[in-house]
């Protein structure tokens, strides 16, 4: 089990890496469209700030969090409304995001061991919440990087995203209305430092292998399976490539292959 203190340190590092990418941007660059239709660079950062805000609410006032969900005028546009609500001029938006994520980290660090926090359709520990925030920060950072035409170096922090991707195998199938498989899947990923990250029984018939970054792009629905160097063996692993989803909520639309026509994707489901 990963220590909560280490998780929060990795979350801070992942957030700082993304902030370092957007901090020097001129105002016009914040209006660049990202692969999520209708979302600019500013929307991506506003979404992270909003999600930190609702996560903080979940950790400090469960009744208020539940009320905010039930009072949403259009649950299908909850994520879009949140991003729009938190839009602000770049300097103000950065300050809002920076302040909010620091407040959330402080609160998560104080959550008693074993306590579960409410979230969209589930409950999770402080460690799981921190892991989900790492996943979202990295995934939306990829959208920003795509908009800016840069490729960010992979780091060992991807292990958290990959771990969440493995843990949510069943969720991906269920979200797409498919039976949750009972057969285990062996996952073997090549980490950025050249080591191997693995999950599942070594003798499992179903297997999935490839670069860790590619797997993380798949489970966050930032790339279509056709654009990734992932190898699936067995029916469960093969089908998983079509339904993988590390975030909570209804199934995301995913992304079209980069070699094909059509929109590049949607913002995603309910923040994981």
Short mmCIF file of N, CA and C in Angstrom, two decimals, residues 58 77 174 195 218:
data_model
loop_
_atom_site.label_atom_id
_atom_site.label_comp_id
_atom_site.label_asym_id
_atom_site.label_seq_id
_atom_site.Cartn_x
_atom_site.Cartn_y
_atom_site.Cartn_z
N UNK A 58 -16.52 17.30 -0.23
CA UNK A 58 -16.82 15.91 0.15
C UNK A 58 -16.08 15.51 1.42
N UNK A 77 -24.51 17.58 -17.54
CA UNK A 77 -23.56 18.66 -17.83
C UNK A 77 -22.86 19.14 -16.56
N UNK A 174 -18.83 -2.51 -16.61
CA UNK A 174 -20.17 -2.19 -16.11
C UNK A 174 -20.68 -0.88 -16.68
N UNK A 195 11.85 -0.32 -15.77
CA UNK A 195 11.42 -1.43 -14.93
C UNK A 195 10.04 -1.90 -15.36
N UNK A 218 -4.83 5.01 -22.38
CA UNK A 218 -6.02 4.21 -22.68
C UNK A 218 -7.06 4.35 -21.59
#
